[in-house]
mmCIF file of C-alpha atoms in Angstrom:
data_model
loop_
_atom_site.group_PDB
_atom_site.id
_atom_site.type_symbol
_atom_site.label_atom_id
_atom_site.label_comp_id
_atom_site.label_asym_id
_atom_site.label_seq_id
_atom_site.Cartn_x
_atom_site.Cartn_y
_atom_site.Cartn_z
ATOM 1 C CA UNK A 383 9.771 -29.950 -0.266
ATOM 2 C CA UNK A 384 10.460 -27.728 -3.469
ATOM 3 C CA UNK A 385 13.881 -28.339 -4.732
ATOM 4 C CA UNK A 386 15.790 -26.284 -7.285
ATOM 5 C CA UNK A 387 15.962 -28.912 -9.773
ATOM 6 C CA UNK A 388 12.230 -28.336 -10.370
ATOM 7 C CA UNK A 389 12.508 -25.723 -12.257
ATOM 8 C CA UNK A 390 13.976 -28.064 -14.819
ATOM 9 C CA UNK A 391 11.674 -30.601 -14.264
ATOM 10 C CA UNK A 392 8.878 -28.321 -15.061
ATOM 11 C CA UNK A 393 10.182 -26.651 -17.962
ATOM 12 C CA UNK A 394 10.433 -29.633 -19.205
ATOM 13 C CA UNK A 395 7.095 -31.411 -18.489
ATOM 14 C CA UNK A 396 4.644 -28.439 -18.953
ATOM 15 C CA UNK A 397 5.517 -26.645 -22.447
ATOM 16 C CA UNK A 398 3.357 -23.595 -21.639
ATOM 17 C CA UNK A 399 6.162 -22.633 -19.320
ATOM 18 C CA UNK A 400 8.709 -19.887 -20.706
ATOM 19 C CA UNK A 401 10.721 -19.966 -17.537
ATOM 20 C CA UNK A 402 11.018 -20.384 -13.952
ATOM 21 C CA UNK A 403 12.641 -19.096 -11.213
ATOM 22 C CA UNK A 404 13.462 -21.001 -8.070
ATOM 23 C CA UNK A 405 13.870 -19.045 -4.618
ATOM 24 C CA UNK A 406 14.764 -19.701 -1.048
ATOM 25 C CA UNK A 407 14.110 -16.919 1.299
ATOM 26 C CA UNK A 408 15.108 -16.463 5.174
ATOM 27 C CA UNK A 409 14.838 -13.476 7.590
ATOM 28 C CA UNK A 410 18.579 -12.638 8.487
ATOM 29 C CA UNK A 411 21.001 -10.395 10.209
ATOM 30 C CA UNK A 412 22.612 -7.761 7.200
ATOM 31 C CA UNK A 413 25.902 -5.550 8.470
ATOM 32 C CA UNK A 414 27.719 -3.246 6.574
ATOM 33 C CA UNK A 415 30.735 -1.545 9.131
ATOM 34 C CA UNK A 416 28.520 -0.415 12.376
ATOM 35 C CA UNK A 417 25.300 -0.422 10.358
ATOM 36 C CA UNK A 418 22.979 -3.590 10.934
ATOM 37 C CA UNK A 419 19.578 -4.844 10.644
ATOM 38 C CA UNK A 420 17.481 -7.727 9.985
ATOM 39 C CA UNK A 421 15.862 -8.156 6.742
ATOM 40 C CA UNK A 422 14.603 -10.702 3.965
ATOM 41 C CA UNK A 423 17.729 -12.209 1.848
ATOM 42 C CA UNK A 424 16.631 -13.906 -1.290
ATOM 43 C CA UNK A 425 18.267 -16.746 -3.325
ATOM 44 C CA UNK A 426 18.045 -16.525 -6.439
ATOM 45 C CA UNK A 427 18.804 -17.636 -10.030
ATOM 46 C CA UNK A 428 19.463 -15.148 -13.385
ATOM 47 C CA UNK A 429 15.996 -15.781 -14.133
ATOM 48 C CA UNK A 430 14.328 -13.898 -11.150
ATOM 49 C CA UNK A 431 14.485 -10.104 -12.459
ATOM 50 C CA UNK A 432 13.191 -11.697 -16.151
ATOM 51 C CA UNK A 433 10.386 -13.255 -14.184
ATOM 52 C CA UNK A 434 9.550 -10.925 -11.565
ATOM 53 C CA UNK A 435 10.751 -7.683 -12.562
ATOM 54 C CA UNK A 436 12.834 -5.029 -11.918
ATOM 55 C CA UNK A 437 16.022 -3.507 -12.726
ATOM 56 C CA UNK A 438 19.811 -3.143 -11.817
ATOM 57 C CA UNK A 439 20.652 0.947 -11.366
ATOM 58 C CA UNK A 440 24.056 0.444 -10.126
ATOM 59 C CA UNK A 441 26.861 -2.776 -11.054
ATOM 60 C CA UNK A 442 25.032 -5.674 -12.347
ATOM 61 C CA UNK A 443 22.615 -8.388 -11.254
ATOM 62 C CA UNK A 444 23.331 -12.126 -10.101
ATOM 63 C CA UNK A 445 24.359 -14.119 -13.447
ATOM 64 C CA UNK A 446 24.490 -17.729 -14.465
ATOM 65 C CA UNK A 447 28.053 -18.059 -13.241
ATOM 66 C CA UNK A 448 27.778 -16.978 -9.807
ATOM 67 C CA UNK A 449 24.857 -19.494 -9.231
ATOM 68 C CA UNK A 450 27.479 -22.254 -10.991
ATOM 69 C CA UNK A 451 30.723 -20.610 -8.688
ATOM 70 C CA UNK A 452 28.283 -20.452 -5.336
ATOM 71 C CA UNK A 453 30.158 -16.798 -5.640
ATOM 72 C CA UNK A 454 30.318 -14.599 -2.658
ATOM 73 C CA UNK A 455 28.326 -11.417 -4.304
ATOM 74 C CA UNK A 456 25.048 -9.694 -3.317
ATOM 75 C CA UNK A 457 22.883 -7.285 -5.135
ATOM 76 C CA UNK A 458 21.299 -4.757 -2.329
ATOM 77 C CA UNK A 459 17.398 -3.080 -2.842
ATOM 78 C CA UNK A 460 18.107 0.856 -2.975
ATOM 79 C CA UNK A 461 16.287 1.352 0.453
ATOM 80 C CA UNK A 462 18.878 -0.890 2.227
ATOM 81 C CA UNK A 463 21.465 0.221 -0.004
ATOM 82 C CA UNK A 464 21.287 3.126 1.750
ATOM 83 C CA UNK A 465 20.746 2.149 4.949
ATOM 84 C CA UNK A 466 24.195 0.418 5.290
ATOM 85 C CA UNK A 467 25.853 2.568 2.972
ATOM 86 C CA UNK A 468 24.245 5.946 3.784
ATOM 87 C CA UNK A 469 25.751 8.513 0.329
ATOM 88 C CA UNK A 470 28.388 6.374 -0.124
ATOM 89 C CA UNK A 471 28.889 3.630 -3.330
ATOM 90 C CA UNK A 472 28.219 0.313 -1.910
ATOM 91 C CA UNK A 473 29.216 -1.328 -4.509
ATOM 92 C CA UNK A 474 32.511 -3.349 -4.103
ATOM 93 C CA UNK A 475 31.884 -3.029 -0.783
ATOM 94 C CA UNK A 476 32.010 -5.476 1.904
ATOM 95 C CA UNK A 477 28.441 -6.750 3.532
ATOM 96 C CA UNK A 478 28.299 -9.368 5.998
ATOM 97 C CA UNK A 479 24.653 -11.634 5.689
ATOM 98 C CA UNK A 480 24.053 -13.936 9.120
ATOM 99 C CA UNK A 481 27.466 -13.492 9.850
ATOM 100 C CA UNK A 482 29.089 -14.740 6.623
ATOM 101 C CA UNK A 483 30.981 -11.329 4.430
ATOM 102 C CA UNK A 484 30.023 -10.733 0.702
ATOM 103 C CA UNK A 485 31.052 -8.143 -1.979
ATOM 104 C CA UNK A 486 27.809 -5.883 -3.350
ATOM 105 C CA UNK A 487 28.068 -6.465 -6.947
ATOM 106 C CA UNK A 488 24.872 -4.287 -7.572
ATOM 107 C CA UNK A 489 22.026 -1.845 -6.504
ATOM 108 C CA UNK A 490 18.513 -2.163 -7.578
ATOM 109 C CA UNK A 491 16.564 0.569 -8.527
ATOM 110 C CA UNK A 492 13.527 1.210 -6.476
ATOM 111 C CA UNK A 493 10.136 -0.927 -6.835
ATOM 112 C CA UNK A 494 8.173 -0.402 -3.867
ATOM 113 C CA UNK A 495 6.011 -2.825 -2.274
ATOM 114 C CA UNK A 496 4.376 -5.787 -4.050
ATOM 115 C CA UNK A 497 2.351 -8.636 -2.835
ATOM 116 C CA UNK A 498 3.102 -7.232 0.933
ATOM 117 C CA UNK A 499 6.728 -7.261 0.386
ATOM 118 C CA UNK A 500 8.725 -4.174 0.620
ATOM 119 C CA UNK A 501 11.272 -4.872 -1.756
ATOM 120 C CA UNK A 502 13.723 -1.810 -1.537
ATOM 121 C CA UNK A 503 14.831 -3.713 1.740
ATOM 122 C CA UNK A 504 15.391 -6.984 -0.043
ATOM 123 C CA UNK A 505 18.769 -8.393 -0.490
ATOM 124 C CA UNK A 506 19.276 -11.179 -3.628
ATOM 125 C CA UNK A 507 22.361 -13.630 -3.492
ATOM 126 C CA UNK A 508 23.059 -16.341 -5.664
ATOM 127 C CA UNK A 509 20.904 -19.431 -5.084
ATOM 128 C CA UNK A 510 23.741 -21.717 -4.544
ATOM 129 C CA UNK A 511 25.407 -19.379 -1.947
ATOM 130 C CA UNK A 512 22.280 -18.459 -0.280
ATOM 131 C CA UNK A 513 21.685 -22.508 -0.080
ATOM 132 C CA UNK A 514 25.220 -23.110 1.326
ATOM 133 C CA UNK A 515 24.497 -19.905 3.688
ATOM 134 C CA UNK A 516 21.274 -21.722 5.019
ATOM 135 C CA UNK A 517 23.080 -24.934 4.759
ATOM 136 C CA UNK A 518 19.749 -26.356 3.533
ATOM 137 C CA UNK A 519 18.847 -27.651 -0.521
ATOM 138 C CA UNK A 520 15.292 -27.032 -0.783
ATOM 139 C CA UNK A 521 13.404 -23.392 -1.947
ATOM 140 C CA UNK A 522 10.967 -22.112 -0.611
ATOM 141 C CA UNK A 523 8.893 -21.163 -3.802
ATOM 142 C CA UNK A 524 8.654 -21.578 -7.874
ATOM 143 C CA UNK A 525 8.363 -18.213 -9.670
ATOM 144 C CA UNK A 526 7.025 -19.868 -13.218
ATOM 145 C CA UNK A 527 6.499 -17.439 -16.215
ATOM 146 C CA UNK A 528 3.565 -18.615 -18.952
ATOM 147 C CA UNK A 529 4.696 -18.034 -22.152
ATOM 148 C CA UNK A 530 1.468 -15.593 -22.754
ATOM 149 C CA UNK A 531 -1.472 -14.597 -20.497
ATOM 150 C CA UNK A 532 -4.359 -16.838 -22.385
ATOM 151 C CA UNK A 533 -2.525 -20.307 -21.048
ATOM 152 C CA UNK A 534 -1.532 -18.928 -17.274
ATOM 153 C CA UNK A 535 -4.649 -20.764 -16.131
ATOM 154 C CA UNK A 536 -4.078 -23.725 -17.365
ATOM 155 C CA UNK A 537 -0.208 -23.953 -16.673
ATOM 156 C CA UNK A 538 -1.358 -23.659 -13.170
ATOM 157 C CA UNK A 539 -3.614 -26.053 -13.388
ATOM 158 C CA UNK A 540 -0.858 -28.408 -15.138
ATOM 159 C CA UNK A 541 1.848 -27.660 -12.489
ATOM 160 C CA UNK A 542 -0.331 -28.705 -9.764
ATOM 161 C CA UNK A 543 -1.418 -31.961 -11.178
ATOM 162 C CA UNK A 544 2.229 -32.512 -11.684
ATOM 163 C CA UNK A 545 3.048 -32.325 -7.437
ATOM 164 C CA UNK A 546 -0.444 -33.620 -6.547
ATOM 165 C CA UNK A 547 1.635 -36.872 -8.662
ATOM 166 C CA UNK A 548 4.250 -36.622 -7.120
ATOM 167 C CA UNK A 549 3.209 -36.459 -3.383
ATOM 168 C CA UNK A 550 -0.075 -37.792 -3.719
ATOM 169 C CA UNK A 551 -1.797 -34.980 -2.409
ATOM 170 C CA UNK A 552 -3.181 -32.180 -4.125
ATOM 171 C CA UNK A 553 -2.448 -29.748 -1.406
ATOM 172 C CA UNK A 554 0.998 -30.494 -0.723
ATOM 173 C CA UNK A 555 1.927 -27.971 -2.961
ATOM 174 C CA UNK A 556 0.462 -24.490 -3.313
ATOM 175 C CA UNK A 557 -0.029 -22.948 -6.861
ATOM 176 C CA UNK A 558 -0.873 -19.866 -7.460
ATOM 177 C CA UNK A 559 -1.623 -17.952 -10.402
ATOM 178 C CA UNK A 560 -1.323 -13.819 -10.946
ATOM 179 C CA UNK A 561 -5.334 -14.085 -11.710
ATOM 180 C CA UNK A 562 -5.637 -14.957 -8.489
ATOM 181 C CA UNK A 563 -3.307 -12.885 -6.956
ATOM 182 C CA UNK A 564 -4.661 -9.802 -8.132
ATOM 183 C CA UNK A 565 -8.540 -11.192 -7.142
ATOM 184 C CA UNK A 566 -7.571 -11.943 -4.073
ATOM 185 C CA UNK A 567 -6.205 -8.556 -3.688
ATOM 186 C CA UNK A 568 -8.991 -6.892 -5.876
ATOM 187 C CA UNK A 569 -11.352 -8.769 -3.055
ATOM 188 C CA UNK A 570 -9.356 -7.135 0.115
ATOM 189 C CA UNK A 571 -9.447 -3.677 -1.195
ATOM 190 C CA UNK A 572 -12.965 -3.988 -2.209
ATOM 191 C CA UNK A 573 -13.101 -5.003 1.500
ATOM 192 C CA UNK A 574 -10.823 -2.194 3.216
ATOM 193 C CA UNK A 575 -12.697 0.260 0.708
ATOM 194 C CA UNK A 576 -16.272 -0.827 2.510
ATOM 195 C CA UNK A 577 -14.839 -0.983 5.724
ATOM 196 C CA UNK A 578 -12.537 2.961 5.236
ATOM 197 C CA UNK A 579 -16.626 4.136 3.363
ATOM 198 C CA UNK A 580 -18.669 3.208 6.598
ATOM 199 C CA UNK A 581 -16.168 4.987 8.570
ATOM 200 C CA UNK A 582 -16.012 7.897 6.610
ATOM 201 C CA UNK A 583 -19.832 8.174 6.355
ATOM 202 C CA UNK A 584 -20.296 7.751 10.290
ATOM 203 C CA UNK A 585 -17.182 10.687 10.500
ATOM 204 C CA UNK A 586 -19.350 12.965 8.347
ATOM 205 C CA UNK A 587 -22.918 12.334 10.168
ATOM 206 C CA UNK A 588 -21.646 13.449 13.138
ATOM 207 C CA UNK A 589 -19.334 16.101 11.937
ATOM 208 C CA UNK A 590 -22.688 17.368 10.144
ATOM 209 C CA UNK A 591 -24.892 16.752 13.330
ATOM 210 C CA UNK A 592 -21.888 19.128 15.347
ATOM 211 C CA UNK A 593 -21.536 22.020 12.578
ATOM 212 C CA UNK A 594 -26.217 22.024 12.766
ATOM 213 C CA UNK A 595 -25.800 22.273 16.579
ATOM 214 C CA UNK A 596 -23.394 24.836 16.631
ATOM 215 C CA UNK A 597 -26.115 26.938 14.088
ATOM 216 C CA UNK A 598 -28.769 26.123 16.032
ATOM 217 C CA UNK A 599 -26.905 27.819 19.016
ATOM 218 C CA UNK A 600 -25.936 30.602 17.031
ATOM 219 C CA UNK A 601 -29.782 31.605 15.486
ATOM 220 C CA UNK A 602 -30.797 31.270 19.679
ATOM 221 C CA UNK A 603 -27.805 33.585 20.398
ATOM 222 C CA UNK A 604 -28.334 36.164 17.500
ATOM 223 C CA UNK A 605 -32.698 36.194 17.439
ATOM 224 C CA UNK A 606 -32.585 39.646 18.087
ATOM 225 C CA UNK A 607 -30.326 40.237 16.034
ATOM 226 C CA UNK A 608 -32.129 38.650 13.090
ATOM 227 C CA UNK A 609 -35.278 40.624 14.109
ATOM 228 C CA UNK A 610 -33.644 43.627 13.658
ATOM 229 C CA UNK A 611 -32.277 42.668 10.127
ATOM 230 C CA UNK A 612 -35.979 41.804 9.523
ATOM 231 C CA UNK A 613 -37.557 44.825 10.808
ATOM 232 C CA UNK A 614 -35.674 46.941 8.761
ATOM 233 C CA UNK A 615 -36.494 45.028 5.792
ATOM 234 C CA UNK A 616 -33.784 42.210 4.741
ATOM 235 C CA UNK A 617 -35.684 39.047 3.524
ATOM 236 C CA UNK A 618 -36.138 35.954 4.742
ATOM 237 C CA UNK A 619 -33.773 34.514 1.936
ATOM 238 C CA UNK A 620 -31.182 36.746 2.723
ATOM 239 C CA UNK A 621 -31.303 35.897 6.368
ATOM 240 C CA UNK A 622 -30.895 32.189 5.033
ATOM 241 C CA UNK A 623 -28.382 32.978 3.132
ATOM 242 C CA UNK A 624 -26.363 34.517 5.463
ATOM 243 C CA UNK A 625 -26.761 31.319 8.150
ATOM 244 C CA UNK A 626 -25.799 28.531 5.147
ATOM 245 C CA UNK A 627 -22.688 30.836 3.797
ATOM 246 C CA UNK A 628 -21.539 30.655 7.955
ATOM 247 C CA UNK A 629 -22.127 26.593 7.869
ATOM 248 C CA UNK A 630 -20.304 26.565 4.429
ATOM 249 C CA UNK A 631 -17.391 28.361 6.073
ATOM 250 C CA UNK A 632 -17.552 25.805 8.925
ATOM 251 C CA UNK A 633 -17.373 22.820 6.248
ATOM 252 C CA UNK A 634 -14.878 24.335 4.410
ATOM 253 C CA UNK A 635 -12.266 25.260 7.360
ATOM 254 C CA UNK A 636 -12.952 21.552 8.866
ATOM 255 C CA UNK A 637 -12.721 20.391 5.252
ATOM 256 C CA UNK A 638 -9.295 22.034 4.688
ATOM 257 C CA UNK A 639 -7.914 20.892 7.908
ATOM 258 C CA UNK A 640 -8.844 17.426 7.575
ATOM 259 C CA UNK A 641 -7.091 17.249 4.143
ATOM 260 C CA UNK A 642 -4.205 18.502 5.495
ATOM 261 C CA UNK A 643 -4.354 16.022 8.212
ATOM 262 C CA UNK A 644 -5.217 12.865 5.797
ATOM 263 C CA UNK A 645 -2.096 14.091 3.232
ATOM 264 C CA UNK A 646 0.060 14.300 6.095
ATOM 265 C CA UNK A 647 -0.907 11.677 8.161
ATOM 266 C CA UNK A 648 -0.411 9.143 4.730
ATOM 267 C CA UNK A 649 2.636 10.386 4.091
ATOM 268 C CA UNK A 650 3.833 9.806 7.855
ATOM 269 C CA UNK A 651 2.833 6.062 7.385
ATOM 270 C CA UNK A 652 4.153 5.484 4.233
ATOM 271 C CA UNK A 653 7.878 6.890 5.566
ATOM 272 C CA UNK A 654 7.884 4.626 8.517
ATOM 273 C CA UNK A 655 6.002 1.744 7.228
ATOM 274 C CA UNK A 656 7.501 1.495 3.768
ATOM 275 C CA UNK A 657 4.822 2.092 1.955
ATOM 276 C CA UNK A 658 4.753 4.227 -1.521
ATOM 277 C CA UNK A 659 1.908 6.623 -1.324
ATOM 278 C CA UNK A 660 -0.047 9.072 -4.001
ATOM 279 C CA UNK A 661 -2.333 11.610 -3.613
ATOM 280 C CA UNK A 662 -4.768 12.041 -6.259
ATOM 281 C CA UNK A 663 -6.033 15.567 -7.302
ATOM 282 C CA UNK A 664 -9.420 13.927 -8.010
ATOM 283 C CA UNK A 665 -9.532 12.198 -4.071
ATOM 284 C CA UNK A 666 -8.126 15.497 -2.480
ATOM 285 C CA UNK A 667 -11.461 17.421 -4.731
ATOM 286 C CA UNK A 668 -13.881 14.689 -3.548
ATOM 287 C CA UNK A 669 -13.383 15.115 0.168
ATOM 288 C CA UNK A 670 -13.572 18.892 -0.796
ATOM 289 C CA UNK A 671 -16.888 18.452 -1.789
ATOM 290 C CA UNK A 672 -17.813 16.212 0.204
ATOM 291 C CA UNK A 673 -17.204 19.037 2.816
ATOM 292 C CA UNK A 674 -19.339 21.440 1.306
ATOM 293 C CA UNK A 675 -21.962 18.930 0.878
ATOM 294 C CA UNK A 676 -22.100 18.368 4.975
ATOM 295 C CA UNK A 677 -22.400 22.119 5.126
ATOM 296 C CA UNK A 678 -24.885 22.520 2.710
ATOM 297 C CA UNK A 679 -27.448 19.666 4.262
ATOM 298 C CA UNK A 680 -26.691 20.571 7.689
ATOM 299 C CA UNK A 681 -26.617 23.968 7.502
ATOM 300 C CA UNK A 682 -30.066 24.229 5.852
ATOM 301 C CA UNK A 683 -32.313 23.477 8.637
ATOM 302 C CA UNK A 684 -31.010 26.267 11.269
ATOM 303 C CA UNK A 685 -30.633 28.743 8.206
ATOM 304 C CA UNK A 686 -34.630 27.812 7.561
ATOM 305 C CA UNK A 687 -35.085 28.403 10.711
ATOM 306 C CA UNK A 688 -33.739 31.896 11.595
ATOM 307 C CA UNK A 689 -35.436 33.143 8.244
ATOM 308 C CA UNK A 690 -38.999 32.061 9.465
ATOM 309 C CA UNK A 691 -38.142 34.061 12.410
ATOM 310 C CA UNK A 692 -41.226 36.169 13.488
ATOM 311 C CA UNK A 693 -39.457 39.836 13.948
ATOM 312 C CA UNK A 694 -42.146 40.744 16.107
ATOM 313 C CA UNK A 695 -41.138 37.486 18.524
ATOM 314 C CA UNK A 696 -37.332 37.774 17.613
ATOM 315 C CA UNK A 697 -37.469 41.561 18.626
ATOM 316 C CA UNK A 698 -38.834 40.533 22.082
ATOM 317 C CA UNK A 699 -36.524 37.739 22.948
ATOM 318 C CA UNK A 700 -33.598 38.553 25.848
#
C-alpha cells in the first residue's frame, strides 16, 4: 500500500520530480446544522492545490502546520459550500465529517469537473487528520509534478520501476501519466462522438423520410390545385419552388424546436448531474444547417414532382 512517506522517498530517488502530493480519499457523511450529505473528503498535504490546481476564494487553504498539528480545519468546494451553508459565510463555521466536528478555514473557488470528479462537492482536510479520521496510514494515490512536460514520460516510467522494486511486481502499483490521461480521454470522446454522429445521422434520415412523406401527401392533396396554377401560366420552377420553400419551413420549425430542446435539455443535465456545460454559437449554426440541408434533399423530390405535373391530368383529378 502507498504510504505518505513516499512522497519523500520519491522526491528523493527520481530528480525529475518537482513535487508530490500524497492523498487519501473516502466517501463520507458531511453535516453542517440540519444540512447533510454524503460526499468525497480528501486528505491532503500543502502541496495538492500547487500540483493539481485551483484556488482558495474565501479564508485560506490547508498549510504545512495543520498537516504537522493533525488540526481540526477543512477547506469546503463552493458547490458544497453552499449546500451546508446556503448565503451564509461558512467560514469559521462548525462542520461535522463522519461524525467527527471541524472549523471551515476556507472556500474554494469553483473548478468544475475533472477526470470524472465533480470537485465543487469535494471537501480537503489535512492529511494527518483525515488519516486519524479514517484511523488508517496509507493513501490512496501519489499526485507527482515533473519538473517540465519533455521528462513526464520518463518520470513515469522511473516511478514505476521504483514500486515494481519494491513489491516485485510491476503492476502492484498503477502509474499514470497526464499523456495518458488526456488519450485515454481523447479516445472516449472520439468514441461517444461516433456513437452521438450515428445517432444523429439515423435522427435526420428519418426526420427527412417524414418531412418527403408529408410533401408527397400534400402535392396528392393540392393536384388540382397545381393544375390550376399551371393552366393559368405559373412555371414549372415556380411550382417547385413553392413545394421546397414549404419543406424548408418544415426543416426550419423542427430545426428550431429541436435546438431549443438540445440547449435545454443540456442544461437540465448539467444542473442535476454536476456537470459544466457550453453552448457553442458554431454547434447551435451547424444543427441549423443541418436542418435546412434535410429540407432541401428531402423536399426536392415531391417539389420535382408537382412541377412535372401534367395540368391537363392535374385538372382532372378529384
Amino acid at each position: 500500500e502507498l504510504r505518505a512517506g513516499d512522497a519523500a522517498t520519491l522526491l528523493q530517488q527520481v530528480p525529475t520530480i518537482a513535487a508530490v502530493a500524497p492523498v487519501l480519499t473516502a466517501s463520507l457523511s458531511v453535516a453542517a446544522g440540519e444540512q447533510q450529505q454524503t460526499t468525497t473528503v480528501m486528505g491532503i498535504t500543502s502541496a495538492y492545490l500547487a500540483i493539481r490546481g485551483g484556488s482558495i476564494a474565501a479564508g485560506r487553504a490547508i498549510n504545512a502546520w495543520d498537516q504537522r498539528t493533525r488540526a481540526r480545519v477543512a477547506v469546503l468546494g463552493s458547490s458544497i459550500a453552499a449546500s451546508l451553508y446556503g448565503g451564509a459565510s461558512p467560514l469559521g463555521q462548525s462542520v461535522t465529517v463522519d461524525g467527527q466536528q471541524l472549523t471551515v478555514v476556507g472556500v474554494m473557488a469553483p473548478r468544475g469537473t475533472s477526470l470524472n470528479v465533480n470537485n465543487d462537492t469535494l471537501v480537503y482536510l489535512p492529511l494527518s487528520t483525515a488519516q486519524q479520521l479514517m484511523q488508517t496510514y496509507a493513501v490512496s494515490v501519489l499526485y507527482a509534478q515533473a519538473r517540465s512536460a519533455a521528462v513526464a514520460s520518463v518520470t513515469a516510467d522511473q516511478i514505476s520501476r521504483i514500486y515494481a522494486l519494491r513489491y516485485g511486481n510491476a503492476r502492484a502499483v498503477t502509474v499514470n501519466s497526464q499523456d495518458q490521461l488526456i488519450a485515454a480521454n481523447q479516445d472516449t470522446g472520439r468514441t461517444l462522438t461516433v456513437l452521438l454522429g450515428s445517432v444523429a445521422g439515423v435522427s435526420l434520415l428519418v426526420g427527412g423520410i417524414g418531412i418527403m412523406n408529408i410533401m408527397l401527401v400534400s402535392v396528392v392533396e393540392r393536384t388540382r390545385e397545381i393544375g390550376l396554377r399551371k393552366a393559368l401560366g405559373a412555371t414549372g420552377s415556380a411550382i417547385a419552388l413553392q413545394f421546397l420553400v414549404e419543406a424548408l419551413l418544415l426543416s426550419i420549425g423542427g430545426g428550431i424546436l429541436g435546438i431549443a430542446a438540445g440547449i435545454g435539455l443540456a442544461r437540465l443535465l448539467a444542473r442535476f448531474g454536476g456537470w459544466h456545460v457550453v453552448v457553442t454559437a458554431s454547434s447551435v449554426a451547424a444543427a441549423f444547417a443541418f436542418a435546412l440541408g434535410v429540407g432541401v434533399i428531402f423536399g426536392f423530390y415531391p417539389a420535382r414532382r408537382a412541377s412535372h405535373l401534367d395540368p391537363i391530368v392535374a385538372l382532372r383529378s378529384e
